[in-house]
CSV table of C-alpha atoms in Angstrom, one decimal:
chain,number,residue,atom,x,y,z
U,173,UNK,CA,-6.2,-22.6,-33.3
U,174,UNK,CA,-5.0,-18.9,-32.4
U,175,UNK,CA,-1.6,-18.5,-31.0
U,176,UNK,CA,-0.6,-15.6,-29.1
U,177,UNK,CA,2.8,-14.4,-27.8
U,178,UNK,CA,4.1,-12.0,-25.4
U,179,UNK,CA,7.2,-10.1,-23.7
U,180,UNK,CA,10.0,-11.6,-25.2
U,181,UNK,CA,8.2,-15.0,-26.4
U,182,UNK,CA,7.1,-12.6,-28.8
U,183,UNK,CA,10.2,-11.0,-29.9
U,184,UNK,CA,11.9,-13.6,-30.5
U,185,UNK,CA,9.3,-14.9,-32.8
U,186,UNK,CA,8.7,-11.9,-34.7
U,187,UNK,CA,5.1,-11.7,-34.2
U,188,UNK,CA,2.2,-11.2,-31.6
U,189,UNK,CA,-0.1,-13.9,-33.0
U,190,UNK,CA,-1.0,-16.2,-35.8
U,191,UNK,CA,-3.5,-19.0,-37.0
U,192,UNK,CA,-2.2,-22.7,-37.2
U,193,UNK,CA,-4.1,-25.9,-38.1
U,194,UNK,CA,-2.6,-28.5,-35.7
U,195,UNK,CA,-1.7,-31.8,-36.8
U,196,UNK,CA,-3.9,-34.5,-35.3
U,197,UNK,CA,-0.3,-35.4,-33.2
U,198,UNK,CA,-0.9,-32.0,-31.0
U,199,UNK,CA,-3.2,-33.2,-28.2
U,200,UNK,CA,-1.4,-30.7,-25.8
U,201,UNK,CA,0.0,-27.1,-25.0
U,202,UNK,CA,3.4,-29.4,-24.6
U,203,UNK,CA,3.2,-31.3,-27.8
U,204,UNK,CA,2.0,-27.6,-29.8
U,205,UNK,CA,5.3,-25.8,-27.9
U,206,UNK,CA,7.9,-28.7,-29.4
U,207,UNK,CA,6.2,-28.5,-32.8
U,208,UNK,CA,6.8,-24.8,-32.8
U,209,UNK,CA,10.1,-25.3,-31.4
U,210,UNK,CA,10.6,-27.7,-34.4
U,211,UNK,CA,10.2,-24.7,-36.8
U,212,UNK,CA,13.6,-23.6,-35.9
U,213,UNK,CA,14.9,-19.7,-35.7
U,214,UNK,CA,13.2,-17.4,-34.0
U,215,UNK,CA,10.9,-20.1,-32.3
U,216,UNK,CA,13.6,-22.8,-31.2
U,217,UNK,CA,15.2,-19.6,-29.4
U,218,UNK,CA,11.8,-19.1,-27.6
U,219,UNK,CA,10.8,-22.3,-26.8
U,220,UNK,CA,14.3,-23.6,-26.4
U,221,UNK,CA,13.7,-23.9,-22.4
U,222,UNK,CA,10.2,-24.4,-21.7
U,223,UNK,CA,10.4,-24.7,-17.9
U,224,UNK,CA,11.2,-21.0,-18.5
U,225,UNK,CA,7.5,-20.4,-20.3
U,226,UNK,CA,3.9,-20.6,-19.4
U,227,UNK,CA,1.0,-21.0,-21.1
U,228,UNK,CA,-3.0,-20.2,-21.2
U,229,UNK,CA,-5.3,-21.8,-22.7
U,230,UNK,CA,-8.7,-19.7,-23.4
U,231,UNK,CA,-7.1,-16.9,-21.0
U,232,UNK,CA,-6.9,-19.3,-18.4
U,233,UNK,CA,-3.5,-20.6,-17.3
U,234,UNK,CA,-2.7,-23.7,-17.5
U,235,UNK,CA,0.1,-26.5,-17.1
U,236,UNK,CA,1.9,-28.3,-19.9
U,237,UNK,CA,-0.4,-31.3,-20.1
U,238,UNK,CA,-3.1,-29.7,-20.9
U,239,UNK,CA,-4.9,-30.8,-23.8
U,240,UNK,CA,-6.0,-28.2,-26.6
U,241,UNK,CA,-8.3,-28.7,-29.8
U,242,UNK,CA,-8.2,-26.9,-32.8
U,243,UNK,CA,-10.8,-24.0,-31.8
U,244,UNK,CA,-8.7,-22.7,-28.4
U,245,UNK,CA,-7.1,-19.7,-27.9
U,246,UNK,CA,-3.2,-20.5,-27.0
U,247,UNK,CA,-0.9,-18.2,-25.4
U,248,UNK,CA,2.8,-18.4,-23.9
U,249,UNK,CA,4.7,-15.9,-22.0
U,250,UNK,CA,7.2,-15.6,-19.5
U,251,UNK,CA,6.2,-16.1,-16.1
U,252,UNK,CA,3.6,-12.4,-15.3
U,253,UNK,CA,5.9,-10.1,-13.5
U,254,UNK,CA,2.6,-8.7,-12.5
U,255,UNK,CA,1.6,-4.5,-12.5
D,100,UNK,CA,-21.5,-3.3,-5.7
D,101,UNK,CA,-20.5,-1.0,-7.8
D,102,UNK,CA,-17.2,-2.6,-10.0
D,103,UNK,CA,-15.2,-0.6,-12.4
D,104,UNK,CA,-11.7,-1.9,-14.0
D,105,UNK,CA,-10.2,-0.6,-16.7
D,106,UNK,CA,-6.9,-1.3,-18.3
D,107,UNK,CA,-5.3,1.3,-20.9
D,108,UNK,CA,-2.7,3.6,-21.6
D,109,UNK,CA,-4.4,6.7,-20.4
D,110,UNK,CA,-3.3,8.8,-17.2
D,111,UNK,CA,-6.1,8.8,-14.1
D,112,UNK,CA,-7.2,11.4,-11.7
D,113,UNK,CA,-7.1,9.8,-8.1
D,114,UNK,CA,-9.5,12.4,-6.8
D,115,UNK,CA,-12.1,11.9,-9.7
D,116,UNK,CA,-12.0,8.0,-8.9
D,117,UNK,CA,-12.4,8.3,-5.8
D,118,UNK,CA,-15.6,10.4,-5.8
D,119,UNK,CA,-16.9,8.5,-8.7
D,120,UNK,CA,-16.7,6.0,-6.1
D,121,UNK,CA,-17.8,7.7,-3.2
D,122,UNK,CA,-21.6,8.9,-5.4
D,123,UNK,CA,-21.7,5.2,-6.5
D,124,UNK,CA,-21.3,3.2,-3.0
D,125,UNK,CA,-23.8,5.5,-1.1
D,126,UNK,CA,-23.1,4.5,2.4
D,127,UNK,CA,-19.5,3.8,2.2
D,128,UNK,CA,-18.0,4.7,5.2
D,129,UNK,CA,-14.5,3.7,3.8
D,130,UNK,CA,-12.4,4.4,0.7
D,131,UNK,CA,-8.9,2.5,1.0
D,132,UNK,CA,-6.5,3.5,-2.3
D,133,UNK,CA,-3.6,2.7,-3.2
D,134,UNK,CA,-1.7,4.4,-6.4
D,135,UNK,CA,1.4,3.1,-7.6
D,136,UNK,CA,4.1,5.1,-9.2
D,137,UNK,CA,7.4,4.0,-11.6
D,138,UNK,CA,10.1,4.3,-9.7
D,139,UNK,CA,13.3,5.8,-11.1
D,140,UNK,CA,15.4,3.7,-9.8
D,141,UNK,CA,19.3,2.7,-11.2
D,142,UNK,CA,18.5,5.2,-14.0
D,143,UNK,CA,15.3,3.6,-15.2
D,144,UNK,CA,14.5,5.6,-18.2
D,145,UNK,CA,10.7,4.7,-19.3
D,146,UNK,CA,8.8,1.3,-18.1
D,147,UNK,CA,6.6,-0.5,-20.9
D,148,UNK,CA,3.8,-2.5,-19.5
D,149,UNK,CA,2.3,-5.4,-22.4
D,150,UNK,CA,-0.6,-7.5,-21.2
D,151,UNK,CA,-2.8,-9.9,-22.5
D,152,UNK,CA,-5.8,-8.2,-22.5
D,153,UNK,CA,-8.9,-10.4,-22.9
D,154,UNK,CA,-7.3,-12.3,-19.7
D,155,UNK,CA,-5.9,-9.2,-17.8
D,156,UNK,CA,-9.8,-8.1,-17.6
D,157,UNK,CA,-10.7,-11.9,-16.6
D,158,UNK,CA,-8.5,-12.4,-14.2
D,159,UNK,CA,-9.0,-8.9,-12.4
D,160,UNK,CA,-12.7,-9.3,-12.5
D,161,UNK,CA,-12.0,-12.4,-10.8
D,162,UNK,CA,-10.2,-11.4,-8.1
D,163,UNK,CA,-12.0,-8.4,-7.4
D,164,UNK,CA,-15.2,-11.0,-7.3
D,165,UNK,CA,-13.1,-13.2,-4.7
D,166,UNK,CA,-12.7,-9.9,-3.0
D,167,UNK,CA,-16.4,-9.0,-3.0
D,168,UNK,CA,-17.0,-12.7,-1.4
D,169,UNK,CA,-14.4,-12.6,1.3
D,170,UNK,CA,-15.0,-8.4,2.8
D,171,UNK,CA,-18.5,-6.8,2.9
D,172,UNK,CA,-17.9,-4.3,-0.2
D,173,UNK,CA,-20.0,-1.0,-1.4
D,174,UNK,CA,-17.6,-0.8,-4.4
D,175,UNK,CA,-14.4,-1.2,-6.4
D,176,UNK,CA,-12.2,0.5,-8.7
D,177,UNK,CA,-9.0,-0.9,-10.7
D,178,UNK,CA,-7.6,0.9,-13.1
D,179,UNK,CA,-4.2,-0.5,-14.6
D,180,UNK,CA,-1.8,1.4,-17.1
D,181,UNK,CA,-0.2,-0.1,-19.7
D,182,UNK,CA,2.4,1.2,-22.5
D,183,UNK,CA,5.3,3.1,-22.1
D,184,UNK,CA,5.6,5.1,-19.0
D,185,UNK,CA,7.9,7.0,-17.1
D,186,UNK,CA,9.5,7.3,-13.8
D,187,UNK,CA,7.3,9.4,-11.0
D,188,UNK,CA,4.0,8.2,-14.0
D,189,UNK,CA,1.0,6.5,-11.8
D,190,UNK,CA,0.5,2.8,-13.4
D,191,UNK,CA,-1.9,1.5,-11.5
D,192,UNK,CA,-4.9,2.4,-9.0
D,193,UNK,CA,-6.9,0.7,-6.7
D,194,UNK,CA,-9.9,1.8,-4.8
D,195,UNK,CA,-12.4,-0.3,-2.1
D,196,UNK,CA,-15.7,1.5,-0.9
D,197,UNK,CA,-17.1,-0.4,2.4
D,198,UNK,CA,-18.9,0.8,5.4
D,199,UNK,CA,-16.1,0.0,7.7
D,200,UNK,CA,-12.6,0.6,7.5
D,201,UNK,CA,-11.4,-2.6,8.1
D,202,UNK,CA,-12.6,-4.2,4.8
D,203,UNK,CA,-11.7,-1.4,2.7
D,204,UNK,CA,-8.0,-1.7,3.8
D,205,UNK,CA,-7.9,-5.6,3.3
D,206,UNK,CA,-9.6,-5.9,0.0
D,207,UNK,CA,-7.6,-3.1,-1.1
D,208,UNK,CA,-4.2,-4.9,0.0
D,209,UNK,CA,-5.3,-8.2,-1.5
D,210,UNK,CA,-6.5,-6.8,-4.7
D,211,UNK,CA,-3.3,-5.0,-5.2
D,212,UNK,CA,-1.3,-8.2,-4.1
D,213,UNK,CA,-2.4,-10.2,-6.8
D,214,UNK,CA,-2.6,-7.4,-9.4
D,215,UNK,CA,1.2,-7.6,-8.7
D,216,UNK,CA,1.9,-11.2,-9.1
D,217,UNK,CA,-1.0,-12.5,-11.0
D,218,UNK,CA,-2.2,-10.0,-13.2
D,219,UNK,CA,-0.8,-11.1,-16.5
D,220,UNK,CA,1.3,-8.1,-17.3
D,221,UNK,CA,5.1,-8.6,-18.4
D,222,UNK,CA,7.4,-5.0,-17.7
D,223,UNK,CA,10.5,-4.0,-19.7
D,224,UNK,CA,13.0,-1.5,-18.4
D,225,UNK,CA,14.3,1.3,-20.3
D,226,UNK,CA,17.7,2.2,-19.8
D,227,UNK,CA,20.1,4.5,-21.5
D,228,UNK,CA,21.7,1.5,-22.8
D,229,UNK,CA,19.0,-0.9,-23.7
D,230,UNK,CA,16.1,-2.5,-22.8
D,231,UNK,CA,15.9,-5.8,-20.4
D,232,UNK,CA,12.3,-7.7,-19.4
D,233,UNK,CA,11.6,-7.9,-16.0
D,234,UNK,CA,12.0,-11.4,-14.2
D,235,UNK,CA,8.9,-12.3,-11.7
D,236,UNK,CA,9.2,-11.5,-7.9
D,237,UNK,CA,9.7,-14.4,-5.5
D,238,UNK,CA,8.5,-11.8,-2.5
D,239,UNK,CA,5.4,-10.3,-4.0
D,240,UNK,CA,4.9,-14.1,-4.7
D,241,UNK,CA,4.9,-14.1,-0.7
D,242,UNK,CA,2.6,-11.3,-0.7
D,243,UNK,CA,-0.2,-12.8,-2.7
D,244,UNK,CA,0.4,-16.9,-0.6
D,245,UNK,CA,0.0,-14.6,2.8
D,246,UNK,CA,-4.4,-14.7,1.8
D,247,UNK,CA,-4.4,-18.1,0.2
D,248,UNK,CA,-6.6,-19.9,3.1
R,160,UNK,CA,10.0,12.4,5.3
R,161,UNK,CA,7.4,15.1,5.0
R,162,UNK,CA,4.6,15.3,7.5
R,163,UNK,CA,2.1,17.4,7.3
R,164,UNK,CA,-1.2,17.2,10.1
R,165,UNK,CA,-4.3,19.0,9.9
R,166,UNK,CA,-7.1,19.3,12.1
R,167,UNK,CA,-10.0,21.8,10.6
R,168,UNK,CA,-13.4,22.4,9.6
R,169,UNK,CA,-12.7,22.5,6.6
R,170,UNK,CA,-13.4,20.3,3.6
R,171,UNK,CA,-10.4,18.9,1.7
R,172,UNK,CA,-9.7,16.9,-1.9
R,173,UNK,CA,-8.0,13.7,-1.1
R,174,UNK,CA,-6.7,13.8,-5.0
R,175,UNK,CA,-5.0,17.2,-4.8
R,176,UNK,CA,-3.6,15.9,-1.2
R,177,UNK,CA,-2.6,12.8,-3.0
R,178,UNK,CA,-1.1,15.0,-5.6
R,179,UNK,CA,0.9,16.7,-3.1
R,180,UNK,CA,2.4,13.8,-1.2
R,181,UNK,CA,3.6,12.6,-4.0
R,182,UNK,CA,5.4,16.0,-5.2
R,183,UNK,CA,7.1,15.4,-1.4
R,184,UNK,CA,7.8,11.9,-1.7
R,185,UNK,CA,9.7,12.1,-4.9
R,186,UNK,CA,11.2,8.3,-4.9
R,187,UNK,CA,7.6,7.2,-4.0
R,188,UNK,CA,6.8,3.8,-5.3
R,189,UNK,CA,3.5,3.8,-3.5
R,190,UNK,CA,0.4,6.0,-2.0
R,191,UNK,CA,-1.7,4.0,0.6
R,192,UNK,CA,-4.9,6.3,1.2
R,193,UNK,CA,-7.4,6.1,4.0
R,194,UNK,CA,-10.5,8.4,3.3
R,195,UNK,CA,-13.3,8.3,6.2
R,196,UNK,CA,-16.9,9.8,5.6
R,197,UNK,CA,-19.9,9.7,8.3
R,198,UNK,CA,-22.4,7.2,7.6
R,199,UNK,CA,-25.5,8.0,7.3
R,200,UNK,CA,-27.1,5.1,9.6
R,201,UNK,CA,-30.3,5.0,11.9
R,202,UNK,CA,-31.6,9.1,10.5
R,203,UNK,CA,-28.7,10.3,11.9
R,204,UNK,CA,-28.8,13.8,10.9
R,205,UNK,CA,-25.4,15.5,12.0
R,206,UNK,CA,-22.0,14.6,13.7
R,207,UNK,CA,-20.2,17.3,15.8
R,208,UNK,CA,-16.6,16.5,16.5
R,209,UNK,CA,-15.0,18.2,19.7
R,210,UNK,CA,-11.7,18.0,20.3
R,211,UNK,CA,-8.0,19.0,22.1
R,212,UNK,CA,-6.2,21.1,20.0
R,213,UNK,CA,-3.0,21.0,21.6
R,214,UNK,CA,-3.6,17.3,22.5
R,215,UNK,CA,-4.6,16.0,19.5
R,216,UNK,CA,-1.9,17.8,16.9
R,217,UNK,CA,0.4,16.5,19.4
R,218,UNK,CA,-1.0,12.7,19.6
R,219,UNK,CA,-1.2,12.3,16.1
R,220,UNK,CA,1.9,13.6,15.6
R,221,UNK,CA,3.1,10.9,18.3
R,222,UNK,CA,1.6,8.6,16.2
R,223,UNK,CA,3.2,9.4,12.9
R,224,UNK,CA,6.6,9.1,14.3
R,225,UNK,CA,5.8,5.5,15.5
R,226,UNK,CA,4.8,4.8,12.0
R,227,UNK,CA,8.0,6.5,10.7
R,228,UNK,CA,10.0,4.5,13.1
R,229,UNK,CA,8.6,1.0,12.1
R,230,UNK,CA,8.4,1.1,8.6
R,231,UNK,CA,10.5,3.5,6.0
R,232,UNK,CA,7.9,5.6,5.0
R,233,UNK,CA,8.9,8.5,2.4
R,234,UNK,CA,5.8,11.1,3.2
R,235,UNK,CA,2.6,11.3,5.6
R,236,UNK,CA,-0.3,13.2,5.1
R,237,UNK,CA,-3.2,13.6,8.0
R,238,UNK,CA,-6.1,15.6,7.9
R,239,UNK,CA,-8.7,15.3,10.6
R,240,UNK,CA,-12.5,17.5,10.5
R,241,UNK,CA,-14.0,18.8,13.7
R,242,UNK,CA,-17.3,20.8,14.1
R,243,UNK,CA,-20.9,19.9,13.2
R,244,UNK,CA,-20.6,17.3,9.7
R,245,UNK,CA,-23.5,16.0,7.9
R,246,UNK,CA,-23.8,11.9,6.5
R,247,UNK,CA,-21.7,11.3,3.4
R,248,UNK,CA,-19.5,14.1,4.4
R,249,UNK,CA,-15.8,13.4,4.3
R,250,UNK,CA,-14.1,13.6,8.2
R,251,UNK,CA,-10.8,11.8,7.8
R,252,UNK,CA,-7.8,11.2,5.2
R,253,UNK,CA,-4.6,9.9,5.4
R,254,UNK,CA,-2.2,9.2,2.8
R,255,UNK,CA,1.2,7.3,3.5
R,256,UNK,CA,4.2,7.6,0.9
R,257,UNK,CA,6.6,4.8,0.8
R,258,UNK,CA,9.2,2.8,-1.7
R,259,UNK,CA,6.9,-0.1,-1.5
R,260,UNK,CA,3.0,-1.1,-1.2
R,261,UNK,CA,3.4,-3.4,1.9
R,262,UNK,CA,4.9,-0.5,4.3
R,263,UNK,CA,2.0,1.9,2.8
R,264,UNK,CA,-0.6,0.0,3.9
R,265,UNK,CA,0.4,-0.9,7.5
R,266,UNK,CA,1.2,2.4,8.0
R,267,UNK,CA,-2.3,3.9,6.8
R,268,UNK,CA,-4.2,1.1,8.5
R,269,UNK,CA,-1.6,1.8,11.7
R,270,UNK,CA,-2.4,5.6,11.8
R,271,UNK,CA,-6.4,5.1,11.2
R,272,UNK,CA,-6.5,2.4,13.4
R,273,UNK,CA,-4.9,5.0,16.4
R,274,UNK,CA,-6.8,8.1,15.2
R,275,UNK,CA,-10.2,6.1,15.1
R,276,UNK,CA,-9.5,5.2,19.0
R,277,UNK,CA,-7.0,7.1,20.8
R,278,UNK,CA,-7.1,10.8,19.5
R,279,UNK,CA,-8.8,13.0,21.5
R,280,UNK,CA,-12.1,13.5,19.6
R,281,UNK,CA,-15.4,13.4,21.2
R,282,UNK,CA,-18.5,13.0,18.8
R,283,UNK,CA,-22.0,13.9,19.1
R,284,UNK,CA,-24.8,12.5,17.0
R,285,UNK,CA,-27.2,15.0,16.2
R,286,UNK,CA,-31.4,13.3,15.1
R,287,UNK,CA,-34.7,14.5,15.0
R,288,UNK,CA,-35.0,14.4,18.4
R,289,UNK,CA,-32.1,15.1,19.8
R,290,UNK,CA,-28.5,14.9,20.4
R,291,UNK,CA,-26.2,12.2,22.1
R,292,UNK,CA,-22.5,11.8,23.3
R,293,UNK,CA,-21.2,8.9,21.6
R,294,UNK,CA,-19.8,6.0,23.9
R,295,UNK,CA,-15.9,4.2,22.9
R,296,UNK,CA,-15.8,1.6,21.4
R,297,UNK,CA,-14.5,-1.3,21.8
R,298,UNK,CA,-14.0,-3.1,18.5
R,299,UNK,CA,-12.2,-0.2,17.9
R,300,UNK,CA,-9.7,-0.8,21.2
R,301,UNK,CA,-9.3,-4.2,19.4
R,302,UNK,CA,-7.7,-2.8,16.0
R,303,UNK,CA,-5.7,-0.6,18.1
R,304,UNK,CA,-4.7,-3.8,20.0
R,305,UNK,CA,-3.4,-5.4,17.4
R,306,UNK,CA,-0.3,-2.9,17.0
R,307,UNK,CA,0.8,-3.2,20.7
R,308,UNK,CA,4.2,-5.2,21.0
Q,255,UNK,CA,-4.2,25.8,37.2
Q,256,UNK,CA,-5.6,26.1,33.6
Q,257,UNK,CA,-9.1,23.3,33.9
Q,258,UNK,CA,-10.2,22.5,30.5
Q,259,UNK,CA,-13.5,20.6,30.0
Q,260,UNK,CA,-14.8,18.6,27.3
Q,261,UNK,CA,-17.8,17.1,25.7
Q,262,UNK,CA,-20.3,16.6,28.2
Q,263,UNK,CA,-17.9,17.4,30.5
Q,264,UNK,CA,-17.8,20.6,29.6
Q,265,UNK,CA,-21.4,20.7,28.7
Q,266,UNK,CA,-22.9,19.9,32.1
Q,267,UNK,CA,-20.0,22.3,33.8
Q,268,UNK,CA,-21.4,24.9,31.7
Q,269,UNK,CA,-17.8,25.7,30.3
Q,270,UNK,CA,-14.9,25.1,28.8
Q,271,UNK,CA,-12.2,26.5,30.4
Q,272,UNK,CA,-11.4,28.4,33.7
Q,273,UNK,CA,-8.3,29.2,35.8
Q,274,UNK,CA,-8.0,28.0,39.3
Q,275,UNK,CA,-5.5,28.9,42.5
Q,276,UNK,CA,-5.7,25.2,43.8
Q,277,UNK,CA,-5.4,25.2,47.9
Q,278,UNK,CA,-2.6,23.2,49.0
Q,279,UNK,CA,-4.5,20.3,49.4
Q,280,UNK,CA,-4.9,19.0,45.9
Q,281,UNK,CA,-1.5,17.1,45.7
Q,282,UNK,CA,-3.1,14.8,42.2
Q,283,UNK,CA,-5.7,14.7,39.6
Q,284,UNK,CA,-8.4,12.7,42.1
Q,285,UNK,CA,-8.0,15.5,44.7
Q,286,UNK,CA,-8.6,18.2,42.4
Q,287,UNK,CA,-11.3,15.8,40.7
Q,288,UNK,CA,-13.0,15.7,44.3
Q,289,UNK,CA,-12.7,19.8,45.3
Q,290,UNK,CA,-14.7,20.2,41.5
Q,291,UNK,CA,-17.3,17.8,42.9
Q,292,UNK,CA,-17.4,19.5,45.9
Q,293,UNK,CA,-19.2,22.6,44.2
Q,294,UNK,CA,-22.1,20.9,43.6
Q,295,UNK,CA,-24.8,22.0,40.2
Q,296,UNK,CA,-23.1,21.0,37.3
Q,297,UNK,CA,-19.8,20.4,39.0
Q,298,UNK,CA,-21.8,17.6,40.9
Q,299,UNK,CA,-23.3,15.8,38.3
Q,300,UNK,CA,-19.7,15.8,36.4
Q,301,UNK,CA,-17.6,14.5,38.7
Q,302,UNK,CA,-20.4,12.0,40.4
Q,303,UNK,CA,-18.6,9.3,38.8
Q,304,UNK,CA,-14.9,9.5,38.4
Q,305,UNK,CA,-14.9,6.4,36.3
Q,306,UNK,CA,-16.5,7.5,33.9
Q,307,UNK,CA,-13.8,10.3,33.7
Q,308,UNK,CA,-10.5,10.6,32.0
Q,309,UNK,CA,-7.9,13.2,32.5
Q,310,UNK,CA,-4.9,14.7,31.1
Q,311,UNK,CA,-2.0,16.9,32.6
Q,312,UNK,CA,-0.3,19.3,30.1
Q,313,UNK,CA,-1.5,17.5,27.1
Q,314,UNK,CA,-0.7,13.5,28.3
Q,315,UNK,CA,-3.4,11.1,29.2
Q,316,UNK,CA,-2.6,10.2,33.4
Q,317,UNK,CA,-4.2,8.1,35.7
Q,318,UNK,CA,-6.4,10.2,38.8
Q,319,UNK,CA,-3.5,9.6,41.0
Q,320,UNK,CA,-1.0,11.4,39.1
Q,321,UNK,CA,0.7,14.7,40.9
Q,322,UNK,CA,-0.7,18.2,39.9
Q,323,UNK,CA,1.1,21.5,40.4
Q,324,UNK,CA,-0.3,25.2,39.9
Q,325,UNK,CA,1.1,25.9,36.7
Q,326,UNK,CA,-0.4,22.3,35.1
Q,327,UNK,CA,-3.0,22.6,32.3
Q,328,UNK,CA,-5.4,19.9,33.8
Q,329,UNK,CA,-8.0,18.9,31.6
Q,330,UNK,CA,-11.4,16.3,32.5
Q,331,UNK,CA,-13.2,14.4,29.6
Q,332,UNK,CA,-15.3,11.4,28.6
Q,333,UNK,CA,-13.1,8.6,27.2
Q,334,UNK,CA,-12.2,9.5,23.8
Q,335,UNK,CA,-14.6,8.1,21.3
Q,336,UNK,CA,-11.6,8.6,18.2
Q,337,UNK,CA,-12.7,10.5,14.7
């Protein structure tokens, strides 16, 4: 599974993107943000409040129930603020 | 239907677009623009622009489709800036070919109202004491629900 | 707010024009862009625009103020072409400078939408056999319409 | 009186402009409409059918039974067809 970050989802993590093989426990964006969260530091700060993040899963934006499998692209981010 | 859209750091030449435009939709009796500046407002220094790029192209190319479905078009060009970028610096274009004016202003204005709300880019201001993100807009939210039909 | 109105035979660049409203308009968040060309429909081999000097600098300008007076516009630009003008050839621009896109647009679309119907031009089509006066319109009455209140 | 005449107008008049001393009777634009007429040729054919005519005094779009004096700029025209 790729992970990808941005604005300040990605600061406060430290990095832009990463690989991660999910546990068979992760069956959605919602269960992948609280394992991240469970890493502590950098990512409890960032997904600390999740009604403040969204996510997209294969570029496409989705809601926190949304399942994911091990070959997806996952991102979060703030809300866009748009161009 | 001609359809450019390109997202990068690079500076644009309005004129240039618009008659690359112009040769490509042959009949067009219409070019609507619109260019979009920084402003320097409350001492802005510098705006950065990030995006996610694989779904910035998607998601433009989608609404410019929706676009192409809604207005009878002869041609469209985006073209979205992103990195750092100064007050009074163009960030984004926007230009609709059609044989009649009427379509070439809408699809312009609707194109441009969801590059601003749903286009997934993410500012952060520059100012001489620090940077802050930007927190989305509840009324260009408005602007984009206004052709939801 | 600069206002600058041209009515001419001559050809113009709508990108150094664009160039220029915006080196008025410092504080401009937003350049909304109207460029008309004649279409090239039915063999149509020529347009000749007639018009009223003094009428039409001072209609347009008439126009241009309403547009200043209902939305807060930072810069206008008009340039209209008279004489004989071949199909793809450009024969109208505007460009309106404001803070935001919203009061751009309205304005542009507002100033087309009175130049295409109420200033004083008269056009003749020009084919292979012959010339014609051409009639108003009144789709074009409609768009007009839609600004009364 | 400064007359102005355009597009066919001015094409079946034969010109564009011309100055006129108007008698005493032309009190608005449909009297001075009618004394045109009343020349007959191309003057005729113009002015046949007044509603196909539109007017303006000193540069403002009236209606034919608006008042004219002698030092008016009157012109006569086909409704405007816009740019």
């Amino acid at each position: 599974m790729k992970l990808l970050y941005f604005a300040w989802v990605r600061q406060k993590i430290g990095r832009s993107e990463e690989m991660l093989s999910p546990s068979s426990q992760i069956a959605t964006v919602r269960d992948l943000a609280e394992a991240l969260k469970a890493r502590g530091g950098g990512y409890a700060e960032a997904f600390g409040d999740l009604s403040r993040l969204r996510a997209a899963v294969n570029q496409d934006h989705v809601a926190l129930d949304t399942p994911v499998s091990p070959d997806d692209e996952v991102a979060f981010f703030p809300p866009v603020t748009g161009g | 239907m001609s359809t450019r859209i390109d997202i990068f750091e690079d500076d644009f030449d309005a004129g240039a677009e618009i008659a690359a435009l112009k040769a490509q939709a042959g009949g067009a009796g219409a070019i609507a623009t619109f260019t979009g500046y920084v402003r320097g407002e409350a001492n802005l220094k510098a705006l950065t622009l990030e995006h996610y790029p694989a779904m910035t192209a998607r998601e433009i190319a989608r609404h410019v489709a929706e676009a192409k479905r809604r207005w009878p078009l002869l041609g469209v060009r985006v073209i979205h800036r992103v990195g750092r970028l100064v007050p009074g610096a163009q960030i984004v274009f926007v230009a609709v070919a059609s044989a009649h004016r009427a379509a070439a202003f809408d699809a312009c204005a609707f194109i441009m109202d969801y590059l601003k709300v749903h286009a997934p880019f993410w500012k952060q201001e520059e100012y001489d004491d620090g940077v802050r993100w930007v927190d989305a807009k509840a009324s260009d939210d408005d602007a984009a629900a206004k052709w939801k039909r």
